[in-house]
Short mmCIF file of C-alpha atoms in Angstrom, two decimals:
data_model
loop_
_atom_site.label_atom_id
_atom_site.label_comp_id
_atom_site.label_asym_id
_atom_site.label_seq_id
_atom_site.Cartn_x
_atom_site.Cartn_y
_atom_site.Cartn_z
CA MET A 28 0.00 0.00 0.00
CA PHE A 29 2.84 2.34 0.92
CA LEU A 30 4.65 1.58 -2.33
CA LEU A 31 1.52 2.25 -4.39
CA THR A 32 0.93 5.53 -2.57
CA LEU A 33 4.55 6.54 -3.10
CA LEU A 34 4.40 5.70 -6.80
CA LEU A 35 1.21 7.70 -7.28
CA PHE A 36 2.59 10.64 -5.36
CA VAL A 37 5.81 10.73 -7.34
CA SER A 38 4.11 10.24 -10.71
CA TYR A 39 1.62 13.05 -10.12
CA SER A 40 3.88 15.41 -8.23
CA GLY A 41 4.88 17.07 -11.48
CA LEU A 42 1.26 17.81 -12.30
CA ALA A 43 0.58 19.37 -8.92
CA SER A 44 3.69 21.52 -9.06
CA GLY A 45 2.59 23.18 -12.31
CA ASP A 46 5.46 21.76 -14.33
CA GLU A 47 4.21 22.14 -17.92
CA GLU A 48 6.43 19.42 -19.29
CA ALA A 49 5.16 17.00 -16.67
CA ALA A 50 1.58 17.95 -17.46
CA ILE A 51 2.10 17.48 -21.19
CA LEU A 52 4.27 14.39 -21.10
CA PRO A 53 3.55 12.53 -17.86
CA LYS A 54 4.15 9.13 -19.49
CA ARG A 55 7.60 10.13 -20.65
CA ARG A 56 8.60 11.16 -17.12
CA ARG A 57 7.35 7.96 -15.52
CA PRO A 58 10.40 5.82 -16.32
CA ASP A 59 12.66 8.41 -14.68
CA THR A 60 10.24 8.74 -11.81
CA CYS A 61 10.02 4.97 -11.40
CA GLN A 62 13.79 4.79 -11.42
CA GLU A 63 13.88 7.46 -8.73
CA VAL A 64 11.35 5.48 -6.69
CA VAL A 65 13.42 2.32 -7.06
CA GLU A 66 16.55 4.19 -6.01
CA THR A 67 14.71 5.72 -3.06
CA LEU A 68 13.39 2.33 -1.98
CA ASP A 69 16.86 0.84 -2.31
CA LEU A 70 18.27 3.62 -0.16
CA MET A 71 15.50 3.13 2.39
CA LYS A 72 16.21 -0.61 2.45
CA SER A 73 19.91 -0.05 3.14
CA GLN A 74 19.11 2.48 5.86
CA VAL A 75 16.62 0.11 7.48
CA THR A 76 19.20 -2.67 7.36
CA SER A 77 21.86 -0.52 9.03
CA THR A 78 19.30 0.69 11.59
CA ASN A 79 18.35 -2.89 12.41
CA LEU A 80 22.01 -3.79 12.91
CA TYR A 81 22.44 -0.77 15.18
CA ILE A 82 19.35 -1.76 17.21
CA GLN A 83 20.68 -5.33 17.55
CA GLU A 84 23.98 -3.92 18.81
CA ILE A 85 22.13 -1.78 21.36
CA ARG A 86 20.13 -4.81 22.53
CA THR A 87 23.31 -6.85 22.92
CA THR A 88 24.92 -4.03 24.90
CA LEU A 89 21.86 -3.69 27.13
CA LYS A 90 21.80 -7.45 27.77
CA SER A 91 25.48 -7.29 28.70
CA VAL A 92 24.88 -4.36 31.05
CA THR A 93 21.90 -6.16 32.60
CA THR A 94 24.03 -9.24 33.21
CA LYS A 95 26.77 -7.16 34.82
CA MET A 96 24.24 -5.34 37.00
CA ASP A 97 22.75 -8.66 38.13
CA ARG A 98 26.22 -9.91 39.10
CA LEU A 99 26.95 -6.66 40.95
CA GLU A 100 23.62 -6.89 42.78
CA GLN A 101 24.38 -10.48 43.81
CA GLY A 102 27.85 -9.44 44.95
CA LEU A 103 26.32 -6.61 47.00
CA LYS A 104 23.91 -9.08 48.64
CA ASN A 105 26.86 -11.34 49.49
CA VAL A 106 28.78 -8.42 51.01
CA GLU A 107 25.70 -7.40 53.00
CA GLU A 108 25.28 -10.94 54.33
CA ASN A 109 28.97 -11.10 55.30
CA VAL A 110 28.76 -7.72 57.05
CA ASP A 111 25.64 -8.83 58.94
CA GLU A 112 27.40 -12.05 60.02
CA LYS A 113 30.50 -10.16 61.18
CA ILE A 114 28.38 -7.60 63.09
CA THR A 115 26.48 -10.45 64.75
CA GLU A 116 29.74 -12.17 65.71
CA LEU A 117 31.22 -8.90 66.99
CA THR A 118 28.07 -8.14 69.00
CA GLU A 119 28.19 -11.60 70.59
CA THR A 120 31.90 -11.21 71.38
CA VAL A 121 31.35 -7.77 72.95
CA SER A 122 28.35 -9.03 74.92
CA GLU A 123 30.38 -11.98 76.25
CA ALA A 124 33.25 -9.64 77.17
CA ILE A 125 30.88 -7.29 79.04
CA GLU A 126 29.29 -10.19 80.92
CA ALA A 127 32.71 -11.58 81.84
CA ALA A 128 33.93 -8.25 83.13
#
C-alpha cells in the first residue's frame, strides 16, 4: 500500500507543481520517476538494514549491562550478608566480654 501511494505521489507530483512538461508528457517522465522510486526504496532498504544492525547492537549491549548489574547486585547481597554475620559475631563477642567483666 505504501509503495503504491509513493508511486502515485511521485508520478503526479509534477502535475501538482505546475510543471508544464510533466503535465504534457507525464508518461515520458514515468520511467525516470520509477527509477527514482526504485533508487529511493533501495536507499531506504539499506538504511533500514543498518538501523536494524544498530538496534541489535544496542540490545546486545543492554543485555550485557543487565548481566553485569545482576552480578553486581548479587555481589552486593553477598557483602551485606557477610557484614551482617560479622556484626552479629562482633556483637556476641562484645556481649560476652561485658558479661565476663
